[in-house]
mmCIF file of C-alpha atoms in Angstrom:
data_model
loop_
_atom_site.group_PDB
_atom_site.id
_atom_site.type_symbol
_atom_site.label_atom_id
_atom_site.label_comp_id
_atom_site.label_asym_id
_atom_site.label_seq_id
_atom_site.Cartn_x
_atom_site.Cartn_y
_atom_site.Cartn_z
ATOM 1 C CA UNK A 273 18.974 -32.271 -115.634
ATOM 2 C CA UNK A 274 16.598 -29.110 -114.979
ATOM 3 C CA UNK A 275 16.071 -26.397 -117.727
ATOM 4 C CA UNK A 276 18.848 -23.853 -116.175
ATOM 5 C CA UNK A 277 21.388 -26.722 -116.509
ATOM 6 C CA UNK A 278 20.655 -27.771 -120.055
ATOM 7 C CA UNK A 279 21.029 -24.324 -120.483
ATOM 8 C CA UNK A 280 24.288 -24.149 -119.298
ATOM 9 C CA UNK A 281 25.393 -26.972 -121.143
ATOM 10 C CA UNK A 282 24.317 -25.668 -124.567
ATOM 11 C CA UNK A 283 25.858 -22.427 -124.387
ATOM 12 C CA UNK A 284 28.853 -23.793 -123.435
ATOM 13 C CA UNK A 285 28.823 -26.141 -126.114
ATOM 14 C CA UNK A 286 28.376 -22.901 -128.721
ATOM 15 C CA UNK A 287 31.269 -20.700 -127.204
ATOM 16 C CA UNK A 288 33.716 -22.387 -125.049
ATOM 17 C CA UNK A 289 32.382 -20.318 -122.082
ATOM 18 C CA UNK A 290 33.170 -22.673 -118.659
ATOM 19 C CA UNK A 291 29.807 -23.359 -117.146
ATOM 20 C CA UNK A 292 30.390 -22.136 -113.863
ATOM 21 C CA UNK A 293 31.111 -18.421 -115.379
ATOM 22 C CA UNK A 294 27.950 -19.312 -117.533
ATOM 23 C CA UNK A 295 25.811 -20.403 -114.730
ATOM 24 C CA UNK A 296 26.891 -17.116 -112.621
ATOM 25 C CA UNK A 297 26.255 -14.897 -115.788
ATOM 26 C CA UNK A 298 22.639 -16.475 -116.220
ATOM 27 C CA UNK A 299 19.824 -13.813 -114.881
ATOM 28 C CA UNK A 300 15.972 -14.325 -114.127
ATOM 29 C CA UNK A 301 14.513 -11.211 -115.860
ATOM 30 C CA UNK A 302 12.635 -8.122 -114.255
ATOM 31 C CA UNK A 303 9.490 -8.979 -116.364
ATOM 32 C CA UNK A 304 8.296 -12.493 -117.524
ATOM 33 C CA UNK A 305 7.667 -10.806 -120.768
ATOM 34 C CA UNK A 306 11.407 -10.669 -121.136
ATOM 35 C CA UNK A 307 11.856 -14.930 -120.500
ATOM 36 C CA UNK A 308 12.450 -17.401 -117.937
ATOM 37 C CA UNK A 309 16.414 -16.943 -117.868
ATOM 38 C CA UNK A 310 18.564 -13.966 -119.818
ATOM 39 C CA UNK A 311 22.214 -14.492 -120.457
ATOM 40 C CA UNK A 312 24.734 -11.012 -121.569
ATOM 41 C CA UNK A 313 26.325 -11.848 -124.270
ATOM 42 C CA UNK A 314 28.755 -8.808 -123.473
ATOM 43 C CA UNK A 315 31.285 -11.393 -121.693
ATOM 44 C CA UNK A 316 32.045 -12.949 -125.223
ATOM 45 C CA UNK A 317 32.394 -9.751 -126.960
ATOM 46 C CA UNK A 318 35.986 -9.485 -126.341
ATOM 47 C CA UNK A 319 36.674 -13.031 -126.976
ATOM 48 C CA UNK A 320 34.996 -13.191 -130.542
ATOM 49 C CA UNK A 321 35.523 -9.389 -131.503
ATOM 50 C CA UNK A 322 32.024 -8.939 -132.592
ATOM 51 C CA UNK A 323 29.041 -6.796 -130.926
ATOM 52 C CA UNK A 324 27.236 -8.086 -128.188
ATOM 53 C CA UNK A 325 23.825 -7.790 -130.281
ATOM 54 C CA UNK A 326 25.592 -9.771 -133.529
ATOM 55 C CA UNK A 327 26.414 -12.775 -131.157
ATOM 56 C CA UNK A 328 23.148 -12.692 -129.723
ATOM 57 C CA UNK A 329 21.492 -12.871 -132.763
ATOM 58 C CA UNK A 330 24.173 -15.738 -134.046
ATOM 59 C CA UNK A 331 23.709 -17.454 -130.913
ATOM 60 C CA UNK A 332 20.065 -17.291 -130.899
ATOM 61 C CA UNK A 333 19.713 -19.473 -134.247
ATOM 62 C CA UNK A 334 21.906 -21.951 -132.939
ATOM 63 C CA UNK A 335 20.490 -22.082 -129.521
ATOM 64 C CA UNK A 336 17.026 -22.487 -130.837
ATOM 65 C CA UNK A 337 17.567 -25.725 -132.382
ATOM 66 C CA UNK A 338 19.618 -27.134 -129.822
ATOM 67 C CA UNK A 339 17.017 -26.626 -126.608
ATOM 68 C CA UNK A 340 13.903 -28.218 -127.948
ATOM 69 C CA UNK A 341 12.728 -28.121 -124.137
ATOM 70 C CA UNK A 342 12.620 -24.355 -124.828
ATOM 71 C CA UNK A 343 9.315 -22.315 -126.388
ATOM 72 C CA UNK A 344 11.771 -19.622 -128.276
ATOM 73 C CA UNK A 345 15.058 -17.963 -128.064
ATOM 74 C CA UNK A 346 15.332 -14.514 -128.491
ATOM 75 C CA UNK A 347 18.226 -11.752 -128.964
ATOM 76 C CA UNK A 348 17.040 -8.505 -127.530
ATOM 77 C CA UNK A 349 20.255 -6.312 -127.827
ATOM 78 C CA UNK A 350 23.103 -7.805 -126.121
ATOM 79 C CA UNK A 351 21.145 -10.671 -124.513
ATOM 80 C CA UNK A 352 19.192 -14.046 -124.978
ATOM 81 C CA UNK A 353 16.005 -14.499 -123.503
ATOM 82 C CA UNK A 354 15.224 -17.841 -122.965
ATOM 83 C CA UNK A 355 11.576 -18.718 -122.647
ATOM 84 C CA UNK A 356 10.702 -22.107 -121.128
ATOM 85 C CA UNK A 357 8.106 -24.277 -122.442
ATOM 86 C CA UNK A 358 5.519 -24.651 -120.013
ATOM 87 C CA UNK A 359 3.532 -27.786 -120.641
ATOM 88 C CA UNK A 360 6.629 -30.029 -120.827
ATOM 89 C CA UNK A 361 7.798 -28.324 -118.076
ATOM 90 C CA UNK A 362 4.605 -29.187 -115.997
ATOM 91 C CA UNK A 363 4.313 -32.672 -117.002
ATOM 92 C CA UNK A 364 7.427 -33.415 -116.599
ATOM 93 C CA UNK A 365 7.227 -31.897 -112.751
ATOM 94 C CA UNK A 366 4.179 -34.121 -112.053
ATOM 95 C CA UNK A 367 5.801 -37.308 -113.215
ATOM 96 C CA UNK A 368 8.607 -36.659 -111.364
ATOM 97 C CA UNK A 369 6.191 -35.934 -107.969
ATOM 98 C CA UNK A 370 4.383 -39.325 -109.158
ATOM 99 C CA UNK A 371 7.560 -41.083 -109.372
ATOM 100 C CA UNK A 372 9.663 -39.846 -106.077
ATOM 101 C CA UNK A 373 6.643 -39.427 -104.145
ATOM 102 C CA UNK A 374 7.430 -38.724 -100.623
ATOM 103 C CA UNK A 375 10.719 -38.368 -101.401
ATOM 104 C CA UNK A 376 10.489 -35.264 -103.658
ATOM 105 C CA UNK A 377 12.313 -32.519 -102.641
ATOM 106 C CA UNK A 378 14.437 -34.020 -100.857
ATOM 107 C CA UNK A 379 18.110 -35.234 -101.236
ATOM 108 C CA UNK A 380 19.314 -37.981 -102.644
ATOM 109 C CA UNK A 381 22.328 -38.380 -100.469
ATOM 110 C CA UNK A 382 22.542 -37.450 -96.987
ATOM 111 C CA UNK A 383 24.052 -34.174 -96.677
ATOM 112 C CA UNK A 384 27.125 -33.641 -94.577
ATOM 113 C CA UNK A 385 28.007 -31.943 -91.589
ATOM 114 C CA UNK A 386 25.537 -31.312 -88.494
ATOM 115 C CA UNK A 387 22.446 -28.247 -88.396
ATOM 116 C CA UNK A 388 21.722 -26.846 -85.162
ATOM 117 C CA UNK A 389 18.479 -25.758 -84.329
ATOM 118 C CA UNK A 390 17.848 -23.581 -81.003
ATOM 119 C CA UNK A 391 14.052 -24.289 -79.586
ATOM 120 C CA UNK A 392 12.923 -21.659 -77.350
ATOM 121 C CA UNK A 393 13.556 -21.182 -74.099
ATOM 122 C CA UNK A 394 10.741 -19.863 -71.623
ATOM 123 C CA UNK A 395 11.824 -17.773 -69.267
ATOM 124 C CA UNK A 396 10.448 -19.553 -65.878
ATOM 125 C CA UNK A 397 9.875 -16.194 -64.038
ATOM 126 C CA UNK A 398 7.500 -14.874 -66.137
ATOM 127 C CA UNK A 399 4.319 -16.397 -67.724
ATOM 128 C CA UNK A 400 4.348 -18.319 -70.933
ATOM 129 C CA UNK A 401 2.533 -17.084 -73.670
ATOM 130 C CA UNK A 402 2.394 -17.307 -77.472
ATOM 131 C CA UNK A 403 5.055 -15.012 -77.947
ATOM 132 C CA UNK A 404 7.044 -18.418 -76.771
ATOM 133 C CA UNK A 405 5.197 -20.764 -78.942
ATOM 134 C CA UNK A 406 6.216 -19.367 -81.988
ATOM 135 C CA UNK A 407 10.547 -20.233 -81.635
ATOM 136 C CA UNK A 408 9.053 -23.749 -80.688
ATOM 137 C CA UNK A 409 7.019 -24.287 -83.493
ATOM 138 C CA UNK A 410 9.372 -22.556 -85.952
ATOM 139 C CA UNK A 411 11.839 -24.608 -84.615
ATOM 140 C CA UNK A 412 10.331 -27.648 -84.842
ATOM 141 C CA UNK A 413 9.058 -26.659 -88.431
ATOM 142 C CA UNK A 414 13.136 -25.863 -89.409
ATOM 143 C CA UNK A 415 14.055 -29.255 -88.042
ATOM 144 C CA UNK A 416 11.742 -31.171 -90.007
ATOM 145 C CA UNK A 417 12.735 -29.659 -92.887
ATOM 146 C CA UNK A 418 15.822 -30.472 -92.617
ATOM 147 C CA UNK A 419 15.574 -33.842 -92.021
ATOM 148 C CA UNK A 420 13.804 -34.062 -95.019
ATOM 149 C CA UNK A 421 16.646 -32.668 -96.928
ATOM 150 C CA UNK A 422 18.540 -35.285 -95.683
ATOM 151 C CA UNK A 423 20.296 -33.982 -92.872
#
Protein backbone atom coordinates (compact mmCIF):
# COMPACT_ATOMS: atom_id res chain seq x y z
CA UNK A 1 0.00 0.00 0.00
CA UNK A 2 1.76 3.43 -1.10
CA UNK A 3 1.55 6.60 1.15
CA UNK A 4 -1.54 8.24 -0.94
CA UNK A 5 -3.50 5.01 -0.21
CA UNK A 6 -2.85 4.73 3.49
CA UNK A 7 -3.91 8.05 3.29
CA UNK A 8 -7.04 7.36 1.96
CA UNK A 9 -7.72 4.71 4.22
CA UNK A 10 -7.18 6.75 7.41
CA UNK A 11 -9.30 9.54 6.60
CA UNK A 12 -11.89 7.45 5.78
CA UNK A 13 -11.61 5.63 8.82
CA UNK A 14 -12.00 9.27 10.84
CA UNK A 15 -15.14 10.56 8.84
CA UNK A 16 -17.04 8.09 6.91
CA UNK A 17 -15.91 9.87 3.69
CA UNK A 18 -15.97 6.88 0.70
CA UNK A 19 -12.43 6.65 -0.53
CA UNK A 20 -12.99 7.18 -3.99
CA UNK A 21 -14.53 10.87 -3.18
CA UNK A 22 -11.43 11.00 -0.78
CA UNK A 23 -8.91 9.92 -3.25
CA UNK A 24 -10.44 12.53 -5.95
CA UNK A 25 -10.49 15.32 -3.19
CA UNK A 26 -6.68 14.60 -2.34
CA UNK A 27 -4.34 17.53 -4.01
CA UNK A 28 -0.41 17.69 -4.50
CA UNK A 29 0.28 21.28 -3.28
CA UNK A 30 1.65 24.38 -5.32
CA UNK A 31 4.73 24.53 -2.96
CA UNK A 32 6.49 21.57 -1.16
CA UNK A 33 6.53 23.86 1.77
CA UNK A 34 2.82 23.29 1.95
CA UNK A 35 3.25 18.98 2.05
CA UNK A 36 3.34 16.06 -0.07
CA UNK A 37 -0.62 15.68 -0.38
CA UNK A 38 -3.45 18.44 0.93
CA UNK A 39 -6.97 17.30 1.50
CA UNK A 40 -10.19 20.32 1.88
CA UNK A 41 -11.79 19.64 4.61
CA UNK A 42 -14.69 21.95 3.20
CA UNK A 43 -16.53 18.65 1.79
CA UNK A 44 -17.24 17.57 5.50
CA UNK A 45 -18.33 20.87 6.64
CA UNK A 46 -21.85 20.29 5.83
CA UNK A 47 -21.89 16.83 7.05
CA UNK A 48 -20.49 17.60 10.65
CA UNK A 49 -21.81 21.32 10.91
CA UNK A 50 -18.55 22.64 12.05
CA UNK A 51 -15.92 25.05 10.16
CA UNK A 52 -13.70 23.72 7.77
CA UNK A 53 -10.58 25.04 9.92
CA UNK A 54 -12.17 23.30 13.39
CA UNK A 55 -12.22 19.85 11.55
CA UNK A 56 -8.93 20.36 10.26
CA UNK A 57 -7.51 21.02 13.35
CA UNK A 58 -9.67 17.91 15.00
CA UNK A 59 -8.65 15.84 12.24
CA UNK A 60 -5.11 16.73 12.35
CA UNK A 61 -4.60 15.24 16.04
CA UNK A 62 -6.17 12.19 15.09
CA UNK A 63 -4.50 11.80 11.81
CA UNK A 64 -1.14 12.32 13.32
CA UNK A 65 -1.16 9.34 15.39
CA UNK A 66 -2.70 7.14 13.03
CA UNK A 67 -0.01 7.64 9.89
CA UNK A 68 3.24 6.95 11.61
CA UNK A 69 4.66 6.66 7.90
CA UNK A 70 3.99 10.43 7.92
CA UNK A 71 6.71 13.33 9.24
CA UNK A 72 3.65 15.74 10.52
CA UNK A 73 0.13 16.64 9.89
CA UNK A 74 -0.84 19.98 9.69
CA UNK A 75 -4.24 22.14 9.55
CA UNK A 76 -3.60 25.28 7.62
CA UNK A 77 -7.19 26.79 7.40
CA UNK A 78 -9.55 24.49 5.86
CA UNK A 79 -6.96 21.86 4.86
CA UNK A 80 -4.44 19.08 5.99
CA UNK A 81 -1.12 19.05 4.75
CA UNK A 82 0.33 15.89 4.84
CA UNK A 83 4.09 15.73 4.83
CA UNK A 84 5.72 12.39 3.97
CA UNK A 85 8.57 11.04 5.75
CA UNK A 86 11.36 10.80 3.54
CA UNK A 87 13.86 8.28 4.79
CA UNK A 88 11.25 5.52 5.23
CA UNK A 89 9.99 6.48 2.18
CA UNK A 90 13.43 5.95 0.42
CA UNK A 91 14.32 2.81 2.03
CA UNK A 92 11.44 1.40 1.63
CA UNK A 93 11.64 2.28 -2.41
CA UNK A 94 15.10 0.63 -2.58
CA UNK A 95 14.04 -2.58 -0.95
CA UNK A 96 11.31 -2.83 -3.00
CA UNK A 97 13.79 -2.19 -6.36
CA UNK A 98 16.13 -4.90 -4.53
CA UNK A 99 13.34 -7.21 -4.14
CA UNK A 100 11.30 -6.98 -7.69
CA UNK A 101 14.31 -6.28 -9.53
CA UNK A 102 13.68 -6.34 -13.15
CA UNK A 103 10.33 -6.53 -12.59
CA UNK A 104 9.79 -3.12 -10.90
CA UNK A 105 7.55 -1.01 -12.46
CA UNK A 106 5.90 -3.18 -14.04
CA UNK A 107 2.51 -5.03 -13.61
CA UNK A 108 1.75 -7.70 -11.79
CA UNK A 109 -0.95 -9.05 -13.99
CA UNK A 110 -1.08 -8.77 -17.58
CA UNK A 111 -3.16 -5.96 -18.53
CA UNK A 112 -6.11 -6.41 -20.81
CA UNK A 113 -7.08 -5.44 -24.09
CA UNK A 114 -4.55 -4.84 -27.14
CA UNK A 115 -2.11 -1.26 -27.64
CA UNK A 116 -1.42 -0.29 -31.04
CA UNK A 117 1.60 1.28 -31.91
CA UNK A 118 2.05 2.97 -35.54
CA UNK A 119 6.01 2.82 -36.65
CA UNK A 120 6.78 5.23 -39.26
CA UNK A 121 6.31 5.03 -42.57
CA UNK A 122 9.00 6.47 -45.12
CA UNK A 123 7.72 7.88 -47.85
CA UNK A 124 9.66 5.89 -50.81
CA UNK A 125 9.71 8.95 -53.19
CA UNK A 126 11.62 11.05 -51.25
CA UNK A 127 14.91 10.48 -49.29
CA UNK A 128 15.01 9.14 -45.80
CA UNK A 129 16.34 11.15 -43.25
CA UNK A 130 16.23 11.59 -39.47
CA UNK A 131 13.15 13.34 -39.51
CA UNK A 132 11.95 9.45 -40.16
CA UNK A 133 14.04 7.92 -37.53
CA UNK A 134 12.54 9.56 -34.82
CA UNK A 135 8.50 7.78 -35.20
CA UNK A 136 10.71 4.54 -35.45
CA UNK A 137 12.59 4.89 -32.51
CA UNK A 138 9.77 6.48 -30.50
CA UNK A 139 7.86 3.78 -31.56
CA UNK A 140 9.90 1.19 -30.74
CA UNK A 141 10.68 2.99 -27.33
CA UNK A 142 6.46 3.09 -26.67
CA UNK A 143 6.32 -0.59 -27.46
CA UNK A 144 8.81 -1.65 -25.10
CA UNK A 145 7.33 0.08 -22.57
CA UNK A 146 4.48 -1.38 -22.82
CA UNK A 147 5.42 -4.68 -22.81
CA UNK A 148 6.97 -4.04 -19.75
CA UNK A 149 3.77 -2.96 -18.23
CA UNK A 150 2.52 -6.08 -19.08
CA UNK A 151 0.76 -5.64 -22.15
Amino acid sequence: MNERQKLVQAINEETGLDTDKIDELIEIPPQPTMGDYAFPCFVLAKTLRKAPAVIASDLAVKLAEKLLDFERVESVGGYLNFFINRNSFIASTIQEVRARGEKFGSAEAPASGPVIIEYSSPNIAKPFHVGHAFTTILGHSLSRIYKHLGY
